[in-house]
Amino acid sequence: METAAESYVRGPEMQLTTKTTHQVFWETVSKFPDRDALVVRHQNVRLTWRQLADEVERTARGLAGLGLKPADRVGVWATNCAEWIYLQLACARAGLVQVNVNPAYRATELAYVLKRSGMKALVLRAEDSRSNYRAILEDAVQGQDLALRDVVYLGEESWDRTLAGGADPGPGPSDCNAVTNIQYTSGTTGSPKGVLLTHHNLLNNGRIVNLGLRYTEQDRVCIPVPLYHCFGCVGGTITCIMSGAAMIFPAPTFDPLATMEAIHHDRATSIYGVPTMFIAQLQHPEFSRFDFSSLRTGVMAGAPCPIEVMKRVVEDMHCPQMTIFYGQTESSPVITMAYVDDPMERRVATVGTACPATEIRIAGPDGKTLPIGEQGELCARGYAVMKGYDQDPEATARAVDPDGWLHTGDLATMRPDGYFRITGRLKDMIIRGGENIYPREVEEFLYTHPKIADVQVVGLPDEKLGESVAAWIRLKGGAASTEDEIREFCKGKIAHFKIPQYIRFVDSFPMTVTGKIQKYVIRQTEIKERHLEKAAGIQTA
Ligand code: AMP
């Protein structure tokens, strides 16, 4: 590790792999054919690497049989399930680009992603206990001119037909710099942006996670985080296909009880989660019923990680090598991490240091690297930086500067030992239980309500979720509305986590003399009126 008086660290050198995902997958299949590869508890699926390879091949043939050609885009819109993994690896096998679609999306968001990604096929589950995805899709495609040709419903006749009617997917891709995955993240312009990620991005990130956590084929990784997000499909799938560790999925969406059951019965050695997921397990009335002694390590990431929660996971969940990772979708995602054998203080109180093959610096408002200890924007450079935003060169140029530095929008400080603390956000983003929400996106949606004249959305501190969404609404002259009416309007149209938990009707907004709305005043007022001071004071890493 190289450090100087400036806030700059270059991680250790690492030989970067130039293989493709499918090549790496096959190496693991041939090394460990009979070891556990995939356990999906809610579907009663238990597969060895050899059996998983059979499913992947069958799925790849099915996709090729639909007439999809290398570089075509295939959407996957489902909560965590075995088929998600088959599709992820089958797309990589056939050289298709997988487009992750957030299961919380509703018609407006789905319509946008269908159009923007140009996906030719969409694979989804028609319905589950939370949503009727078929109906949302029907709503989203109405009146749209789309490239979408095939819609395949998991567990239904169209899925069976696809698998039965296969064609040869060809030799598979050999160019590690080809895009293999598009992950949508909320954009500052109010619409989601498709992050283009290559085999090279993802596999080398997986290798780094394996190094950091010391994974081997003996490990069993409990993955309650969503697969549509990088934490699941890179930290989970890619990392495991590289090390031979088994993937264990407890439930379709996060469920604290199912997660603890999975750790206990499937003897997990590693556990992932955003802070709220760990809090939900630690606070669960049945927590003490479970045996966590198989756990060795784990990762908390995705939002500021409270030190006290980290300490409790280490002690009460028997995770001596628990650690924090930091990154974002645009950086594959992991760019800083604490190693499992780092002293405890570094693992619980910082987000770690620069990963191998990664440079990190803290930039001031003028773009120059700041002295150690000063707060500025965390920037990263190296193999991990995305290829760009899909069909959006302007947004890409705003995120990645001409010298190759990705500007994360996160505020951070670097300590003299080269370890970082995340201290805030430059971008106006709310993180509610690990889900990123851009206030602008919620505001733009609320503006479509016929009674709303003006709206301001802010994040408020929340003891359980980290942050929650609050909206101040100015109604049009003479109009009357209620909180319920506004929430009802949002239901089914925007993801549930974006629907404001707190709503206040106001006549005006606090403004500066130059007419700029002071969101921080809205936030302070809400904290005071709603007595959220305790949550606001939570100590964060
Ligand atoms: P996403 O692109 O959905 O993975 O979200 C990335 C954002 O989550 C980052 O830009 C940070 O704001 C936040 N984040 C991720 N990991 C951490 C962490 N360990 N501590 C604090 N914030 C984090």
Short mmCIF file of C-alpha atoms in Angstrom, two decimals, residues 155-445:
data_model
loop_
_atom_site.label_atom_id
_atom_site.label_comp_id
_atom_site.label_asym_id
_atom_site.label_seq_id
_atom_site.Cartn_x
_atom_site.Cartn_y
_atom_site.Cartn_z
CA GLY A 155 -42.73 -21.59 -13.55
CA GLU A 156 -45.24 -21.38 -16.39
CA GLU A 157 -45.64 -22.98 -19.76
CA SER A 158 -43.59 -20.29 -21.52
CA TRP A 159 -40.55 -21.12 -19.34
CA ASP A 160 -40.90 -24.87 -19.92
CA ARG A 161 -41.31 -24.25 -23.64
CA THR A 162 -38.19 -22.06 -23.70
CA LEU A 163 -36.11 -24.71 -21.96
CA ALA A 164 -37.47 -27.48 -24.16
CA GLY A 165 -36.93 -25.67 -27.45
CA GLY A 166 -33.22 -25.00 -27.15
CA ALA A 167 -30.59 -24.17 -29.74
CA ASP A 168 -26.80 -24.21 -29.64
CA PRO A 169 -25.60 -21.07 -27.81
CA GLY A 170 -22.24 -21.25 -29.59
CA PRO A 171 -18.79 -21.32 -28.02
CA GLY A 172 -19.46 -18.49 -25.55
CA PRO A 173 -17.76 -15.10 -25.28
CA SER A 174 -13.99 -14.76 -25.04
CA ASP A 175 -13.63 -10.96 -24.78
CA CYS A 176 -13.35 -10.01 -21.12
CA ASN A 177 -14.03 -6.37 -21.98
CA ALA A 178 -17.48 -7.09 -23.36
CA VAL A 179 -20.44 -5.82 -21.33
CA THR A 180 -22.16 -8.73 -19.57
CA ASN A 181 -24.49 -6.98 -17.16
CA ILE A 182 -26.51 -3.78 -16.87
CA GLN A 183 -27.48 -2.77 -13.36
CA TYR A 184 -29.85 0.15 -12.93
CA THR A 185 -29.19 2.68 -10.23
CA SER A 186 -31.18 5.79 -9.43
CA GLY A 187 -29.82 8.77 -11.29
CA THR A 188 -29.52 12.36 -10.17
CA THR A 189 -31.56 13.47 -13.17
CA GLY A 190 -34.56 11.71 -11.73
CA SER A 191 -34.48 8.55 -13.84
CA PRO A 192 -32.59 5.31 -13.30
CA LYS A 193 -29.29 4.93 -15.15
CA GLY A 194 -28.03 1.67 -16.63
CA VAL A 195 -24.51 0.92 -15.45
CA LEU A 196 -22.56 -1.07 -18.06
CA LEU A 197 -20.34 -3.69 -16.46
CA THR A 198 -17.89 -6.02 -18.20
CA HIS A 199 -16.63 -9.50 -17.33
CA HIS A 200 -13.35 -7.81 -16.43
CA ASN A 201 -15.09 -5.43 -14.01
CA LEU A 202 -17.10 -8.10 -12.26
CA LEU A 203 -14.66 -11.01 -12.14
CA ASN A 204 -11.82 -8.92 -10.77
CA ASN A 205 -14.16 -7.47 -8.17
CA GLY A 206 -15.14 -11.03 -7.23
CA ARG A 207 -11.48 -11.95 -6.93
CA ILE A 208 -10.91 -9.02 -4.58
CA VAL A 209 -13.85 -10.01 -2.37
CA ASN A 210 -12.42 -13.54 -2.24
CA LEU A 211 -9.04 -12.16 -1.19
CA GLY A 212 -10.56 -9.88 1.42
CA LEU A 213 -12.73 -12.58 2.97
CA ARG A 214 -10.27 -15.46 2.40
CA TYR A 215 -12.97 -17.55 0.73
CA THR A 216 -12.27 -21.12 -0.35
CA GLU A 217 -14.52 -23.92 -1.61
CA GLN A 218 -15.11 -24.75 2.07
CA ASP A 219 -17.12 -21.57 2.56
CA ARG A 220 -20.91 -21.36 2.55
CA VAL A 221 -22.23 -17.88 1.93
CA CYS A 222 -25.67 -16.87 3.20
CA ILE A 223 -27.09 -14.29 0.74
CA PRO A 224 -30.24 -12.53 1.97
CA VAL A 225 -29.44 -9.41 -0.12
CA PRO A 226 -31.24 -9.00 -3.46
CA LEU A 227 -29.79 -10.49 -6.62
CA TYR A 228 -30.88 -7.56 -8.79
CA HIS A 229 -28.35 -5.47 -6.81
CA CYS A 230 -24.56 -5.76 -7.05
CA PHE A 231 -24.31 -6.98 -3.46
CA GLY A 232 -26.17 -10.15 -4.49
CA CYS A 233 -25.14 -10.78 -8.09
CA VAL A 234 -21.45 -9.82 -7.71
CA GLY A 235 -20.64 -10.17 -3.99
CA GLY A 236 -22.80 -13.31 -4.04
CA THR A 237 -22.78 -15.14 -7.38
CA ILE A 238 -19.54 -13.94 -8.99
CA THR A 239 -17.51 -14.32 -5.82
CA CYS A 240 -18.81 -17.86 -5.27
CA ILE A 241 -18.28 -19.04 -8.86
CA MET A 242 -14.67 -17.90 -8.53
CA SER A 243 -13.90 -19.56 -5.19
CA GLY A 244 -16.19 -22.58 -5.29
CA ALA A 245 -17.95 -21.42 -2.10
CA ALA A 246 -21.62 -22.47 -1.89
CA MET A 247 -24.39 -19.87 -2.34
CA ILE A 248 -27.23 -20.14 0.16
CA PHE A 249 -30.42 -18.16 -0.44
CA PRO A 250 -32.78 -18.06 2.53
CA ALA A 251 -35.88 -16.44 1.00
CA PRO A 252 -37.17 -14.54 -2.06
CA THR A 253 -36.79 -11.21 -0.25
CA PHE A 254 -35.13 -10.41 3.03
CA ASP A 255 -36.69 -12.21 5.97
CA PRO A 256 -34.78 -12.14 9.28
CA LEU A 257 -36.16 -15.44 10.53
CA ALA A 258 -35.47 -17.29 7.27
CA THR A 259 -31.94 -15.83 7.24
CA MET A 260 -31.18 -17.07 10.74
CA GLU A 261 -32.67 -20.47 9.88
CA ALA A 262 -30.45 -20.68 6.79
CA ILE A 263 -27.30 -19.84 8.78
CA HIS A 264 -28.22 -22.42 11.43
CA HIS A 265 -29.37 -25.34 9.25
CA ASP A 266 -27.05 -24.83 6.30
CA ARG A 267 -24.03 -24.07 8.46
CA ALA A 268 -23.17 -20.81 6.73
CA THR A 269 -19.62 -19.53 7.20
CA SER A 270 -20.34 -16.03 5.88
CA ILE A 271 -23.31 -13.66 6.06
CA TYR A 272 -24.10 -10.57 3.99
CA GLY A 273 -26.41 -7.68 4.64
CA VAL A 274 -27.09 -3.98 4.70
CA PRO A 275 -27.11 -2.64 8.27
CA THR A 276 -30.91 -2.86 8.65
CA MET A 277 -30.83 -6.59 7.86
CA PHE A 278 -28.43 -7.25 10.70
CA ILE A 279 -30.46 -5.03 13.04
CA ALA A 280 -33.61 -7.01 12.16
CA GLN A 281 -31.90 -10.29 13.07
CA LEU A 282 -30.28 -9.01 16.27
CA GLN A 283 -33.63 -7.61 17.45
CA HIS A 284 -35.67 -10.65 16.45
CA PRO A 285 -37.50 -12.30 19.39
CA GLU A 286 -36.22 -15.73 18.28
CA PHE A 287 -32.59 -14.66 17.85
CA SER A 288 -31.30 -16.69 20.80
CA ARG A 289 -32.81 -19.91 19.41
CA PHE A 290 -30.21 -20.10 16.62
CA ASP A 291 -26.72 -21.50 16.50
CA PHE A 292 -24.41 -19.10 14.67
CA SER A 293 -21.21 -20.94 15.55
CA SER A 294 -20.54 -21.93 11.91
CA LEU A 295 -20.14 -18.26 10.94
CA ARG A 296 -16.60 -17.03 10.43
CA THR A 297 -16.96 -13.87 8.40
CA GLY A 298 -19.45 -11.59 6.69
CA VAL A 299 -19.93 -8.24 5.02
CA MET A 300 -21.97 -5.24 6.04
CA ALA A 301 -22.26 -2.63 3.29
CA GLY A 302 -24.63 -0.54 1.21
CA ALA A 303 -25.27 2.21 3.78
CA PRO A 304 -23.48 3.72 6.78
CA CYS A 305 -22.75 0.87 9.20
CA PRO A 306 -23.26 1.76 12.88
CA ILE A 307 -20.26 0.71 15.00
CA GLU A 308 -22.48 -0.75 17.72
CA VAL A 309 -24.27 -2.98 15.23
CA MET A 310 -20.94 -4.19 13.84
CA LYS A 311 -19.72 -5.02 17.35
CA ARG A 312 -22.89 -6.96 18.10
CA VAL A 313 -22.58 -8.97 14.89
CA VAL A 314 -18.97 -9.85 15.80
CA GLU A 315 -19.90 -10.89 19.33
CA ASP A 316 -23.51 -12.11 19.29
CA MET A 317 -23.58 -13.65 15.81
CA HIS A 318 -20.20 -15.24 16.21
CA CYS A 319 -18.61 -13.42 13.31
CA PRO A 320 -15.02 -12.87 14.46
CA GLN A 321 -13.94 -11.85 10.95
CA MET A 322 -16.89 -9.58 10.17
CA THR A 323 -15.95 -6.66 7.96
CA ILE A 324 -17.29 -3.62 6.07
CA PHE A 325 -17.02 -3.06 2.32
CA TYR A 326 -17.72 0.16 0.50
CA GLY A 327 -18.45 0.90 -3.11
CA GLN A 328 -21.22 1.57 -5.56
CA THR A 329 -22.78 -0.02 -8.63
CA GLU A 330 -20.62 2.20 -10.87
CA SER A 331 -17.47 0.62 -9.37
CA SER A 332 -18.40 -3.05 -9.76
CA PRO A 333 -19.05 -2.43 -6.68
CA VAL A 334 -16.27 -2.86 -4.07
CA ILE A 335 -13.46 -0.26 -3.93
CA THR A 336 -12.53 -0.13 -0.26
CA MET A 337 -12.51 -2.93 2.26
CA ALA A 338 -11.09 -3.97 5.57
CA TYR A 339 -9.43 -7.38 5.53
CA VAL A 340 -10.67 -10.11 7.84
CA ASP A 341 -7.34 -10.13 9.69
CA ASP A 342 -7.24 -6.36 10.16
CA PRO A 343 -7.52 -5.25 13.80
CA MET A 344 -11.13 -5.07 14.97
CA GLU A 345 -11.14 -1.25 15.20
CA ARG A 346 -10.39 -0.91 11.50
CA ARG A 347 -13.08 -3.41 10.60
CA VAL A 348 -15.88 -1.81 12.58
CA ALA A 349 -15.04 1.90 12.52
CA THR A 350 -13.89 2.42 8.92
CA VAL A 351 -14.93 1.21 5.48
CA GLY A 352 -11.41 -0.13 4.97
CA THR A 353 -8.62 0.90 2.64
CA ALA A 354 -8.14 0.84 -1.14
CA CYS A 355 -8.75 -2.60 -2.63
CA PRO A 356 -6.04 -4.27 -4.71
CA ALA A 357 -5.62 -2.74 -8.18
CA THR A 358 -7.63 0.29 -7.06
CA GLU A 359 -6.61 3.89 -6.36
CA ILE A 360 -8.65 6.05 -3.99
CA ARG A 361 -8.32 9.74 -3.31
CA ILE A 362 -10.31 12.41 -1.53
CA ALA A 363 -10.92 15.44 -3.73
CA GLY A 364 -11.77 18.98 -2.68
CA PRO A 365 -14.29 21.19 -4.50
CA ASP A 366 -11.51 22.31 -6.90
CA GLY A 367 -10.76 18.66 -7.77
CA LYS A 368 -7.37 18.64 -6.02
CA THR A 369 -6.43 15.87 -3.59
CA LEU A 370 -6.94 17.03 0.00
CA PRO A 371 -4.55 16.65 2.94
CA ILE A 372 -5.09 13.63 5.21
CA GLY A 373 -8.06 14.06 7.55
CA GLU A 374 -9.93 16.63 5.47
CA GLN A 375 -13.40 15.83 4.20
CA GLY A 376 -14.02 15.72 0.45
CA GLU A 377 -15.45 13.58 -2.32
CA LEU A 378 -14.18 10.01 -2.53
CA CYS A 379 -12.93 9.22 -6.04
CA ALA A 380 -11.77 5.85 -7.36
CA ARG A 381 -9.73 4.73 -10.36
CA GLY A 382 -8.82 1.35 -11.78
CA TYR A 383 -10.26 -1.76 -13.43
CA ALA A 384 -13.43 -1.49 -11.27
CA VAL A 385 -14.76 1.69 -12.88
CA MET A 386 -17.79 0.95 -15.06
CA LYS A 387 -17.65 1.09 -18.82
CA GLY A 388 -20.18 3.92 -18.60
CA TYR A 389 -23.88 4.65 -18.33
CA ASP A 390 -25.87 3.03 -21.09
CA GLN A 391 -26.43 5.46 -23.97
CA ASP A 392 -25.71 8.44 -21.78
CA PRO A 393 -22.25 9.85 -22.57
CA GLU A 394 -23.02 13.12 -20.79
CA ALA A 395 -23.89 11.45 -17.51
CA THR A 396 -20.85 9.19 -17.92
CA ALA A 397 -18.61 12.23 -18.41
CA ARG A 398 -20.04 13.79 -15.26
CA ALA A 399 -19.31 10.62 -13.25
CA VAL A 400 -15.90 9.66 -14.69
CA ASP A 401 -13.43 12.47 -15.37
CA PRO A 402 -10.90 12.50 -18.25
CA ASP A 403 -8.21 11.06 -15.95
CA GLY A 404 -10.39 8.04 -15.27
CA TRP A 405 -11.46 8.99 -11.74
CA LEU A 406 -14.97 7.92 -10.80
CA HIS A 407 -16.59 10.59 -8.63
CA THR A 408 -18.71 8.66 -6.16
CA GLY A 409 -20.67 11.57 -4.74
CA ASP A 410 -19.82 10.30 -1.25
CA LEU A 411 -18.03 12.48 1.26
CA ALA A 412 -15.22 10.81 3.15
CA THR A 413 -12.03 11.34 5.13
CA MET A 414 -8.82 9.36 5.03
CA ARG A 415 -6.93 8.55 8.23
CA PRO A 416 -3.13 8.51 8.40
CA ASP A 417 -3.23 4.68 8.25
CA GLY A 418 -4.87 4.86 4.80
CA TYR A 419 -8.32 3.76 6.04
CA PHE A 420 -11.45 5.68 5.11
CA ARG A 421 -14.58 6.87 6.85
CA ILE A 422 -17.69 7.81 4.90
CA THR A 423 -18.98 11.04 6.36
CA GLY A 424 -21.88 12.09 4.15
CA ARG A 425 -23.08 12.51 0.60
CA LEU A 426 -22.49 15.19 -1.96
CA LYS A 427 -25.32 13.91 -4.04
CA ASP A 428 -28.76 14.55 -2.72
CA MET A 429 -29.54 10.88 -2.14
CA ILE A 430 -31.56 9.08 0.51
CA ILE A 431 -30.55 5.54 1.51
CA ARG A 432 -33.51 3.76 3.08
CA GLY A 433 -32.57 0.30 4.32
CA GLY A 434 -29.94 -0.03 1.58
CA GLU A 435 -32.24 1.16 -1.22
CA ASN A 436 -31.04 4.34 -2.92
CA ILE A 437 -33.66 6.98 -3.51
CA TYR A 438 -33.11 10.22 -5.35
CA PRO A 439 -35.45 12.88 -3.93
CA ARG A 440 -35.67 14.37 -7.39
CA GLU A 441 -37.17 11.17 -8.77
CA VAL A 442 -39.88 11.07 -6.09
CA GLU A 443 -40.50 14.80 -6.52
CA GLU A 444 -40.92 14.42 -10.27
CA PHE A 445 -43.41 11.64 -9.76
#
